[in-house]
mmCIF file of C-alpha atoms in Angstrom:
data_model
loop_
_atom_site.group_PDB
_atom_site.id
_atom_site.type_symbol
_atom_site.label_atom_id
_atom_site.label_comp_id
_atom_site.label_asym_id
_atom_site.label_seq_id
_atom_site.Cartn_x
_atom_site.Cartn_y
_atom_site.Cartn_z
ATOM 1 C CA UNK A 206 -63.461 74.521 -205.448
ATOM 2 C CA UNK A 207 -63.870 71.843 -208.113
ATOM 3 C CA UNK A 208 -63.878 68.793 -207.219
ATOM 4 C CA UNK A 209 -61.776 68.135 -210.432
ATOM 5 C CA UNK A 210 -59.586 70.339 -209.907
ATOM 6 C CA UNK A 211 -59.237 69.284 -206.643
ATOM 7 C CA UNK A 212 -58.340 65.968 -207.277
ATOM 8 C CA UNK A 213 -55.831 67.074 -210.261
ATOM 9 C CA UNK A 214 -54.061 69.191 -207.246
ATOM 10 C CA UNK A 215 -53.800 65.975 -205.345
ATOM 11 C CA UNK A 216 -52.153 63.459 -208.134
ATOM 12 C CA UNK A 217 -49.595 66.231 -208.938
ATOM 13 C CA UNK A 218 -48.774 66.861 -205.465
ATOM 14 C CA UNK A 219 -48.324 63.003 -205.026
ATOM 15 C CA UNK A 220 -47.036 63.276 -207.982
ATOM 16 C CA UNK A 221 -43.896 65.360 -206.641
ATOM 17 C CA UNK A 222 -43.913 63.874 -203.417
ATOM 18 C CA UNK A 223 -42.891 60.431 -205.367
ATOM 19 C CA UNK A 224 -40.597 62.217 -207.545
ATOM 20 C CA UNK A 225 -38.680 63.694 -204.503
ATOM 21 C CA UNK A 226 -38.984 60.080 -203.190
ATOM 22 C CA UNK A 227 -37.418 58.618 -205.971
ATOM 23 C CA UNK A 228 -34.644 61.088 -206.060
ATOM 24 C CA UNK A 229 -34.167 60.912 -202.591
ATOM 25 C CA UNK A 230 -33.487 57.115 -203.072
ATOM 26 C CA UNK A 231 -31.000 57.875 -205.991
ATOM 27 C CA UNK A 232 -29.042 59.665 -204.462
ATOM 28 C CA UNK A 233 -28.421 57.797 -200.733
ATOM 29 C CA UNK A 234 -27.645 54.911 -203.303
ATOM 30 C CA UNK A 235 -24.511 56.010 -204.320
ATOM 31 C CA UNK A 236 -24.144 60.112 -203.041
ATOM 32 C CA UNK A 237 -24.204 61.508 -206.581
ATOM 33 C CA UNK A 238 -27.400 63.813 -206.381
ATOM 34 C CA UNK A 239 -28.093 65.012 -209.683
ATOM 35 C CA UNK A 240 -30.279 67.831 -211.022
ATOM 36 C CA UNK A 241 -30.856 70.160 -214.156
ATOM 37 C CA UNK A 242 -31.127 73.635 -214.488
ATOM 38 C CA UNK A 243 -32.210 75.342 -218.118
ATOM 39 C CA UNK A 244 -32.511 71.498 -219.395
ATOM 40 C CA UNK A 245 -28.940 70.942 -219.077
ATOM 41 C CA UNK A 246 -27.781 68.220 -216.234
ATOM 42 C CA UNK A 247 -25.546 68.773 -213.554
ATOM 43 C CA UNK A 248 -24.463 66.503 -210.173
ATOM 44 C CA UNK A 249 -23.142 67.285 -207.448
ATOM 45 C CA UNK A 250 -20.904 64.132 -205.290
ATOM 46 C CA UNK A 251 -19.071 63.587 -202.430
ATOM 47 C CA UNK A 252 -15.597 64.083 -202.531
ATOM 48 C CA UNK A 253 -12.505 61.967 -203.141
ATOM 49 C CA UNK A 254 -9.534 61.312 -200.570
ATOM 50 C CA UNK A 255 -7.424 64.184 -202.934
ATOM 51 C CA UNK A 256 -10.018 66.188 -203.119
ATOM 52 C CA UNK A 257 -10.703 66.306 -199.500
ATOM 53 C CA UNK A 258 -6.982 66.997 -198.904
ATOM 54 C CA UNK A 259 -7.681 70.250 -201.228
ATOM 55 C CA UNK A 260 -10.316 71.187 -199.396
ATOM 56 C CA UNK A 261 -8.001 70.910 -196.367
ATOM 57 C CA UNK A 262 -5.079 73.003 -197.372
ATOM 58 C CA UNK A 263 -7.536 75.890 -198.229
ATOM 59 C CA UNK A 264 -9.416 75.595 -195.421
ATOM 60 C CA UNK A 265 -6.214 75.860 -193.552
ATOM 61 C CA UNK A 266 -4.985 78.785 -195.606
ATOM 62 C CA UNK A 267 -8.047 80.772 -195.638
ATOM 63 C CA UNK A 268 -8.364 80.014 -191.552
ATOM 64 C CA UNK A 269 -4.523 82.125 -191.640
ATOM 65 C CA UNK A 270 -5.841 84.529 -193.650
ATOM 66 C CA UNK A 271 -8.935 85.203 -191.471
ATOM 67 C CA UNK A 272 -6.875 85.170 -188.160
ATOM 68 C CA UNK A 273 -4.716 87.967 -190.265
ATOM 69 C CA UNK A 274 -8.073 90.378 -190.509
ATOM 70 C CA UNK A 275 -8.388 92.930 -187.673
ATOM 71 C CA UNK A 276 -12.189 93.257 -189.146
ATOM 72 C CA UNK A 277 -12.937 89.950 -188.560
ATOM 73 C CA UNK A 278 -13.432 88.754 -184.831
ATOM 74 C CA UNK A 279 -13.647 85.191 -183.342
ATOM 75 C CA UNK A 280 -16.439 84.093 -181.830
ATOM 76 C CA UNK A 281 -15.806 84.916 -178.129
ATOM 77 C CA UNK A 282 -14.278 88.196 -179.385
ATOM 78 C CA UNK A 283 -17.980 89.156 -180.799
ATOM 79 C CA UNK A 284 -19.318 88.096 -177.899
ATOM 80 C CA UNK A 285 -17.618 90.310 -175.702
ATOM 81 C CA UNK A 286 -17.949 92.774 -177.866
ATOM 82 C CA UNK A 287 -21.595 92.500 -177.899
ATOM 83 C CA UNK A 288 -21.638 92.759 -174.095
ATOM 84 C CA UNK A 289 -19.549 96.356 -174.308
ATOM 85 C CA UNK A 290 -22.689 97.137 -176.672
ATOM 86 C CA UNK A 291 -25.540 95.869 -173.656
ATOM 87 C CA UNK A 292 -26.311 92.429 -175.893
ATOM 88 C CA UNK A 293 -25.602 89.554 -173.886
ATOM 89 C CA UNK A 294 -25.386 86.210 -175.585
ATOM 90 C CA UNK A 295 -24.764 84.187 -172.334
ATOM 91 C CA UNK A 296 -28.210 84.758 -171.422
ATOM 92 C CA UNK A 297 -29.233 83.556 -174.753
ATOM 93 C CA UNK A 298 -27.387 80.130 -173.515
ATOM 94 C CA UNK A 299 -28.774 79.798 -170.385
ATOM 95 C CA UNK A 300 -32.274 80.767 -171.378
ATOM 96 C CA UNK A 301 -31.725 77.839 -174.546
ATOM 97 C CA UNK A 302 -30.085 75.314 -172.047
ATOM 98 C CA UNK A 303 -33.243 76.189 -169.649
ATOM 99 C CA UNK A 304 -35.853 75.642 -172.540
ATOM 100 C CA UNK A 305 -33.842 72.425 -173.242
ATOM 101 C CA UNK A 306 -33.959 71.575 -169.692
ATOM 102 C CA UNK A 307 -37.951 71.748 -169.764
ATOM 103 C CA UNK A 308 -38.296 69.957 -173.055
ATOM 104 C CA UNK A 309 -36.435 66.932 -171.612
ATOM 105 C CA UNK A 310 -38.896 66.564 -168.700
ATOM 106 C CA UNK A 311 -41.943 67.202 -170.943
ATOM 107 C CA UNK A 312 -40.152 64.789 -173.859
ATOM 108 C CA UNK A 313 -39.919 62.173 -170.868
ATOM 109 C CA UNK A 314 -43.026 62.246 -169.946
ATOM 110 C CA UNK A 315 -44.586 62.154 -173.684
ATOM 111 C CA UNK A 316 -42.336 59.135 -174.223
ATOM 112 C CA UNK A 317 -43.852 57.545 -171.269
ATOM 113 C CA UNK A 318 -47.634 58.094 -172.413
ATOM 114 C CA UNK A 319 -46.762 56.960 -175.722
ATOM 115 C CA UNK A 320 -45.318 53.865 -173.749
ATOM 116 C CA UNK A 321 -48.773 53.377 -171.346
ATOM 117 C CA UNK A 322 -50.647 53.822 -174.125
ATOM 118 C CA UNK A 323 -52.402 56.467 -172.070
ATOM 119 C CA UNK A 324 -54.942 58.104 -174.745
ATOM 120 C CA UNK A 325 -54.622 61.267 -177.261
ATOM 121 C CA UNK A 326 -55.341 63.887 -174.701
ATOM 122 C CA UNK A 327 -52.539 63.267 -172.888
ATOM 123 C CA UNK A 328 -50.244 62.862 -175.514
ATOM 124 C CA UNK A 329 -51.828 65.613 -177.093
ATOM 125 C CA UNK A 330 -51.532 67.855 -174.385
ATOM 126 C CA UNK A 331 -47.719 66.933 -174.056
ATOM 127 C CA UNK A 332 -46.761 67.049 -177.933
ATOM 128 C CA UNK A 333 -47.907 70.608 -177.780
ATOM 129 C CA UNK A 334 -46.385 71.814 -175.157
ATOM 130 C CA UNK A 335 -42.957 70.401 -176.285
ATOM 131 C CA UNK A 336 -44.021 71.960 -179.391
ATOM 132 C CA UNK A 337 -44.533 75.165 -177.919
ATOM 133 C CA UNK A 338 -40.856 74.795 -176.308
ATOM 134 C CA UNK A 339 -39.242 73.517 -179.787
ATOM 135 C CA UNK A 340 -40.276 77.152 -181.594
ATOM 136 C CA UNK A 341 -39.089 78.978 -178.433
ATOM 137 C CA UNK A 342 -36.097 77.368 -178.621
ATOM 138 C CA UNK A 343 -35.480 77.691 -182.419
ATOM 139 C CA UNK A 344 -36.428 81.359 -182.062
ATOM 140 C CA UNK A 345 -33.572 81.964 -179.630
ATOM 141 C CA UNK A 346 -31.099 80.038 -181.301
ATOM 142 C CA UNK A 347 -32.022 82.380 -184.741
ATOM 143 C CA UNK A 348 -31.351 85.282 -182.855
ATOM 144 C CA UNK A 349 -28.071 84.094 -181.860
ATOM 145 C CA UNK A 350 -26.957 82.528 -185.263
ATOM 146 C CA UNK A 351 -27.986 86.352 -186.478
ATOM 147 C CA UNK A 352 -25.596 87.939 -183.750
ATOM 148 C CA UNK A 353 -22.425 85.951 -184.547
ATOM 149 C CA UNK A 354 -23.021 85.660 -188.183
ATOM 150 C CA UNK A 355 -19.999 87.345 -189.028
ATOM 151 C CA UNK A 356 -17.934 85.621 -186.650
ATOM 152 C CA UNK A 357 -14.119 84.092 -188.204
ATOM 153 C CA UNK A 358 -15.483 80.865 -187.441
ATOM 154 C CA UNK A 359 -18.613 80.873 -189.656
ATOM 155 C CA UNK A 360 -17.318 83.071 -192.150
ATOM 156 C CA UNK A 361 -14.301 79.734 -192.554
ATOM 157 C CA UNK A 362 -17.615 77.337 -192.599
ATOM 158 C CA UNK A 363 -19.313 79.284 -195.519
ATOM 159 C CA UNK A 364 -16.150 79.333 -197.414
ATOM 160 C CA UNK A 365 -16.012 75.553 -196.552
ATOM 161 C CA UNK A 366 -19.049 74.877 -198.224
ATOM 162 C CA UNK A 367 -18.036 76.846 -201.419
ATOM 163 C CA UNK A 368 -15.025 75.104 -201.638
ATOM 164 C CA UNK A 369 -17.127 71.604 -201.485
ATOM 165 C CA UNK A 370 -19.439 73.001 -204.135
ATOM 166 C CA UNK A 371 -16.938 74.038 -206.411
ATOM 167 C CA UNK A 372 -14.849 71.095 -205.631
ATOM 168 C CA UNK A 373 -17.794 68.676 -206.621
ATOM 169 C CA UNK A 374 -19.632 70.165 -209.023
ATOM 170 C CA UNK A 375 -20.006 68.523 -212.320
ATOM 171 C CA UNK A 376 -22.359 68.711 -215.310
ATOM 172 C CA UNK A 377 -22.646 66.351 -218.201
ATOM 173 C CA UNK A 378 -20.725 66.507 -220.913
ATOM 174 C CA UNK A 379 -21.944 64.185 -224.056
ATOM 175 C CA UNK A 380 -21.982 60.630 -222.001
ATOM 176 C CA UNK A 381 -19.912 61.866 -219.148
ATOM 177 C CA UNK A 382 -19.157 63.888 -216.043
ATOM 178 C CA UNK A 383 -16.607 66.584 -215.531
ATOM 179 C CA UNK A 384 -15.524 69.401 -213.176
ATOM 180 C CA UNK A 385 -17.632 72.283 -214.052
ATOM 181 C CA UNK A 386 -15.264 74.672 -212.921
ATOM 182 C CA UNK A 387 -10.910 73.724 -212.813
ATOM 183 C CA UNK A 388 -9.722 76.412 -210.935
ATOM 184 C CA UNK A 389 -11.962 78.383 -207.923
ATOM 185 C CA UNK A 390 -10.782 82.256 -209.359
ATOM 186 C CA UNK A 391 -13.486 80.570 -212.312
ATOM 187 C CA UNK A 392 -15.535 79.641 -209.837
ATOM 188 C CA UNK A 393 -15.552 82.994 -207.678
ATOM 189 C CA UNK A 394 -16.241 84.677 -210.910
ATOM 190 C CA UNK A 395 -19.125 82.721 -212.163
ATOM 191 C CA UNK A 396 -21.817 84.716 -214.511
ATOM 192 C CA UNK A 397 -25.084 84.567 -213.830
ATOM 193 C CA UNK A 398 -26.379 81.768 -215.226
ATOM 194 C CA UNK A 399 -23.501 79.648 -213.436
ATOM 195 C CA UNK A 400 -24.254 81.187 -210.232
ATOM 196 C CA UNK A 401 -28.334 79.683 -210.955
ATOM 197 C CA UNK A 402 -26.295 76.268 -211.009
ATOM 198 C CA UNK A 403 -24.287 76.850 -207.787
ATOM 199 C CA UNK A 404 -26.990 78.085 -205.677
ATOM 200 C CA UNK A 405 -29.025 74.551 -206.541
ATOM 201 C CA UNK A 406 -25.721 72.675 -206.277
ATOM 202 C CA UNK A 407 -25.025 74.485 -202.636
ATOM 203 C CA UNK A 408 -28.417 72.884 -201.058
ATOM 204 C CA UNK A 409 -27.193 69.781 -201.832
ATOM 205 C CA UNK A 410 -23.600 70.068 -200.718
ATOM 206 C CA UNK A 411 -24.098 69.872 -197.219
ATOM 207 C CA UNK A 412 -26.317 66.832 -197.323
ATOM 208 C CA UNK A 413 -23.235 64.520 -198.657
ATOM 209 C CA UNK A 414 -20.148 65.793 -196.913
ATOM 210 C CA UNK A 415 -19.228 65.690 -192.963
ATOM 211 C CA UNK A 416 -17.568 68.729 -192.599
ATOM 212 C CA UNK B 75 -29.540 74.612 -193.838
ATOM 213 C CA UNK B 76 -30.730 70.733 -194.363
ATOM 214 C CA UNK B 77 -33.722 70.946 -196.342
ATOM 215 C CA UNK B 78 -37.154 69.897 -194.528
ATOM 216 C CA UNK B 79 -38.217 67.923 -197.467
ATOM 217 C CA UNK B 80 -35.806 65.649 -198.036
ATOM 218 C CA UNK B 81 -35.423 64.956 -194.429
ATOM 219 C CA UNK B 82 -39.026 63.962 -194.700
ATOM 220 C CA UNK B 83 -38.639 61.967 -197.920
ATOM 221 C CA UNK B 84 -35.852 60.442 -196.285
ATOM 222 C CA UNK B 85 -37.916 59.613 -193.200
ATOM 223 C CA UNK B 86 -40.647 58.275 -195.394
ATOM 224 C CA UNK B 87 -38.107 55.792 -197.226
ATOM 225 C CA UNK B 88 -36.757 54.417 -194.017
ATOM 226 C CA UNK B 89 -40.465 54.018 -192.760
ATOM 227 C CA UNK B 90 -41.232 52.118 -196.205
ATOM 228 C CA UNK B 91 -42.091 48.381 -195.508
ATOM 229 C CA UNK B 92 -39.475 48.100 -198.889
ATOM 230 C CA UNK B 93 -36.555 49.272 -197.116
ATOM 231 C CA UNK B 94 -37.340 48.193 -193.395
ATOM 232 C CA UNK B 95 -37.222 44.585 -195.071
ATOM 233 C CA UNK B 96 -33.933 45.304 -196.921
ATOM 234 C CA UNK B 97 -32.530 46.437 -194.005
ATOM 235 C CA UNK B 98 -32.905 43.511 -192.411
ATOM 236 C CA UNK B 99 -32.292 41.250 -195.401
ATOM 237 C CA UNK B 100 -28.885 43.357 -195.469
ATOM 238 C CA UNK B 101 -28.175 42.214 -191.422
ATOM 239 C CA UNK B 102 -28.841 38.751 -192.171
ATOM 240 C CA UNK B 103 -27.100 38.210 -195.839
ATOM 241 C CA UNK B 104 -23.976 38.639 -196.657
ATOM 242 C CA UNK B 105 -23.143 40.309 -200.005
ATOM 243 C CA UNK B 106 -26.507 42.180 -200.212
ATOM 244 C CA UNK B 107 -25.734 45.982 -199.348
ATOM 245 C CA UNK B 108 -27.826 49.038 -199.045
ATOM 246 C CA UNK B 109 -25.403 51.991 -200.834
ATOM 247 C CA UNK B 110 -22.867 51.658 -203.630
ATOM 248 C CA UNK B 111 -20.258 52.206 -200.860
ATOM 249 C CA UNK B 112 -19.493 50.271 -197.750
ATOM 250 C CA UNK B 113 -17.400 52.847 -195.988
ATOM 251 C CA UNK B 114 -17.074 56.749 -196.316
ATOM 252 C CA UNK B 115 -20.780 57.042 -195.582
ATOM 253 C CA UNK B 116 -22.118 60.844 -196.430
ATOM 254 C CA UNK B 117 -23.846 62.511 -193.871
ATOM 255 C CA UNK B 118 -27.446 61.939 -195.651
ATOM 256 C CA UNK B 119 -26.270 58.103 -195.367
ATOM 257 C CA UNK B 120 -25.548 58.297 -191.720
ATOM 258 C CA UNK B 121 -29.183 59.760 -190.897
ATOM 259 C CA UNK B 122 -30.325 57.103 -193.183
ATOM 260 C CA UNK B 123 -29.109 54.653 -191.542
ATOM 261 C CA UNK B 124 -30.091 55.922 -188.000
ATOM 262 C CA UNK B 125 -34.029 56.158 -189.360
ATOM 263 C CA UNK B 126 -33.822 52.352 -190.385
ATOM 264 C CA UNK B 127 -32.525 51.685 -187.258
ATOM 265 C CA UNK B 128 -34.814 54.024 -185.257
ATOM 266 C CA UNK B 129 -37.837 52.447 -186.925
ATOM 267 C CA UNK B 130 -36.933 48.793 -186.908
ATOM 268 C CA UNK B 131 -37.015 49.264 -183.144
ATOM 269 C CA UNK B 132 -40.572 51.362 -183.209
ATOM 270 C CA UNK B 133 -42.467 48.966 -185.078
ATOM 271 C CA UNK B 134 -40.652 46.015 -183.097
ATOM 272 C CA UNK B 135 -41.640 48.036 -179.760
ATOM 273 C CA UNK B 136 -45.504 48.572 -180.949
ATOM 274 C CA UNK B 137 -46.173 45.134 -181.589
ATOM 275 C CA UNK B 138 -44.277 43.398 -178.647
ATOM 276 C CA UNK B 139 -44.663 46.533 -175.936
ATOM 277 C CA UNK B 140 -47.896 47.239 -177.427
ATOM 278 C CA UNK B 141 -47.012 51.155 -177.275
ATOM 279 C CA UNK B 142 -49.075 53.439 -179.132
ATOM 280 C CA UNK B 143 -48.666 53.560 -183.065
ATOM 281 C CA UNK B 144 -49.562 57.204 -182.565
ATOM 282 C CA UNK B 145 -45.380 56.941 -181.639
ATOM 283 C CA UNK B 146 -45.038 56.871 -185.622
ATOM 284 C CA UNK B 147 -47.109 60.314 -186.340
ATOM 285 C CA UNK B 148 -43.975 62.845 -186.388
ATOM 286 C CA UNK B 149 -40.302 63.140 -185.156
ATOM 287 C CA UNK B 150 -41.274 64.598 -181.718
ATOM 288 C CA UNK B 151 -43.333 62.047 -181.051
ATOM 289 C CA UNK B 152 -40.506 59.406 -181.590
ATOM 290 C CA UNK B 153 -37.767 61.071 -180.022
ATOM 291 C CA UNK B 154 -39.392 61.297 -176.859
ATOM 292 C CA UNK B 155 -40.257 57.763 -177.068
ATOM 293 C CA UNK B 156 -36.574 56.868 -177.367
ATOM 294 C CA UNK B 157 -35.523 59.297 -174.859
ATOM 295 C CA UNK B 158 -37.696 58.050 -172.041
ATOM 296 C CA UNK B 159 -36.780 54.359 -173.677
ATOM 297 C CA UNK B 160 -33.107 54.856 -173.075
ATOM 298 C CA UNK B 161 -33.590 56.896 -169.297
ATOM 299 C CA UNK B 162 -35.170 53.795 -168.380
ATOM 300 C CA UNK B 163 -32.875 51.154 -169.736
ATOM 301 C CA UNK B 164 -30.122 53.386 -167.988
ATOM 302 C CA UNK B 165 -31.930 53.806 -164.680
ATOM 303 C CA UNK B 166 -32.427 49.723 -165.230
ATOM 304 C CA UNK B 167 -28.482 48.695 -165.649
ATOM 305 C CA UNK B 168 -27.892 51.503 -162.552
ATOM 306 C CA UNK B 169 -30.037 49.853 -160.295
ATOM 307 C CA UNK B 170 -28.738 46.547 -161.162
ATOM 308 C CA UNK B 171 -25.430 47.584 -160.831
ATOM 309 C CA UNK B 172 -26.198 48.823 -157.464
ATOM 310 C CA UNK B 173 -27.219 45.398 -156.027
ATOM 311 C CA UNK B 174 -25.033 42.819 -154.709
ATOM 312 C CA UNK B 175 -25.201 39.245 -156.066
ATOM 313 C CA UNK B 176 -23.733 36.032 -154.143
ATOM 314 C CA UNK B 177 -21.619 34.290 -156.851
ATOM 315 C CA UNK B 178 -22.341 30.384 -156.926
ATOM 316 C CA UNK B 179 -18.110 29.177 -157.567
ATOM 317 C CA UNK B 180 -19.032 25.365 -157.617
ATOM 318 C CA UNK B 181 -22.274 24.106 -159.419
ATOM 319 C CA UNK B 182 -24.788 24.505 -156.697
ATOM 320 C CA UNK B 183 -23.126 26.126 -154.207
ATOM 321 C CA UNK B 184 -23.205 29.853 -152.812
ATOM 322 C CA UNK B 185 -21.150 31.766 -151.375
ATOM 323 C CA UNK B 186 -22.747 34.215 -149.273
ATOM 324 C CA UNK B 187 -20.820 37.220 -149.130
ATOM 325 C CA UNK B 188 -21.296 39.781 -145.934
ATOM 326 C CA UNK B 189 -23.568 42.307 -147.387
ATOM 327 C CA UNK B 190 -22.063 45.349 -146.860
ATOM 328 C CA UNK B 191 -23.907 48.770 -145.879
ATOM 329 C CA UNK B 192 -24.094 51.299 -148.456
ATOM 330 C CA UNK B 193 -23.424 54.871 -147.052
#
């Protein structure tokens, strides 16, 4: 390749990588993260003492209304179910909680040749092995965050997270902020070039709130 | 759902010899803060907070333990380190707890108490 080109590739990727920096920084300052879609600006925030009240009494009213759907099971419900059907998520657990169990021993171990000092091939040679162990595990858990992906209990969290979205959503108006959406039936039935703005929005929702 | 690249930029920040020496500016004077808020901390503050923390200790550790910097390279690398940091400060207190120490009453003397088996 060019070596001009290559070295354009760098700057603008440390280009971004500052960028992302700086924003990064903005927004841990004072958990407004802000962003712009089709040149117009929008920010998302964490919520207010009312507003997390809100977000409670829907939660709590769309948790009734879930528990009031024969179509949708609980958790443990879908689990048994799945067992009925030959798919046993228990042995998921125990063969997570027996990766985990091997990952400690191999973590302790990498901890303690980082400690010694003891040379890269060690510490090579235990980093990827725990490595190995980290993508077992994360393939496991996927499977099981497929299975029970209709479950009540995540269906309430995704509706959570919509709630927080719409709840905190603003975009600039002249030299201020305000609620991009007043009521959620606006929300729900956002057109398409809203629903651009949510989907950014959502990414950032669950880095400010603890839900 | 918590995007890789902001947990990185995020890690990066903490790392920064900028913000490991506001954090400890922040410990030592009063009045200087690092967020806007002082209570109500978002989740991305929390983690934050637990990076500045995580490597204020690490770069203490490598220059008074002498561990390897290679303990910097990636997250496994300083996880581990803590975990096998904090088994051994536990097995530590554990072991100490275990023994039985004569308890001097009067300035210079000791009272030698019968030690007793443990079963």
């Amino acid at each position: 390749m060019d070596t001009r080109l290559e070295e354009a590739q760098k700057i603008a990727k440390e280009y971004e990588e500052q960028n992302q920096l700086a924003q990064v920084e903005d927004f841990i300052k004072d958990n407004k993260v802000k962003f712009t879609v089709d040149s117009k600006n929008y920010r998302i925030r964490l919520l207010n003492l009312s507003e997390k009240n809100e977000l409670d009494t829907l939660r709590r009213k769309k948790f009734g209304q879930l528990l009031q759907d024969k179509d949708i099971l609980l958790e443990k419900d879908l689990v048994k179910q799945y067992k009925e059907r030959g798919v046993d998520i228990s042995e998921l657990d125990d063969s997570m909680k027996k990766i985990e169990a091997e990952m400690f021993n191999l973590q302790m171990k990498l901890g303690e040749s980082i400690a010694k000092n003891e040379g890269n091939t060690v510490v090579d040679t235990y980093k990827k092995q725990v490595e190995e162990l980290i993508t077992e595990k994360n393939t496991i858990f996927t499977q099981k965050s497929m299975l029970l992906e209709y479950s009540l209990e995540n269906q309430l969290l995704s509706y959570v997270y919509q709630i927080i979205t719409y709840l905190s959503l603003e975009q600039s108006v002249e030299d201020s902020w305000e609620r991009m959406f007043t009521t959620f039936e606006k929300f729900e039935k956002a057109t398409e070039e809203q629903e651009k703005v949510i989907n950014t929005a959502a990414q950032y929702t669950v880095l400010l709130q603890n839900v | 759902m918590y995007n890789m690249n902001i947990s990185k930029s995020l890690q990066k920040l903490a790392r920064s010899v900028r913000f490991q020496n506001l954090f400890f500016a922040c410990k030592e004077l009063h009045g200087l803060k690092l967020f806007e808020n002082t209570s109500d901390l978002s989740y991305i503050q929390q983690q934050f907070l637990t990076h500045l923390y995580n490597f204020e200790t690490i770069s203490k550790d490598i220059i008074t333990e002498k561990i390897s910097k290679r303990v910097l390279e990636d997250e496994i690398m300083w996880n581990s380190y803590f975990l096998w940091k904090q088994n051994k400060k536990e097995d530590k207190t554990k072991k100490n707890s275990n023994k039985r120490q004569d308890v001097k009453l009067v300035m210079g003397k000791t009272i030698n108490f019968p030690k007793v088996e443990d079963k």
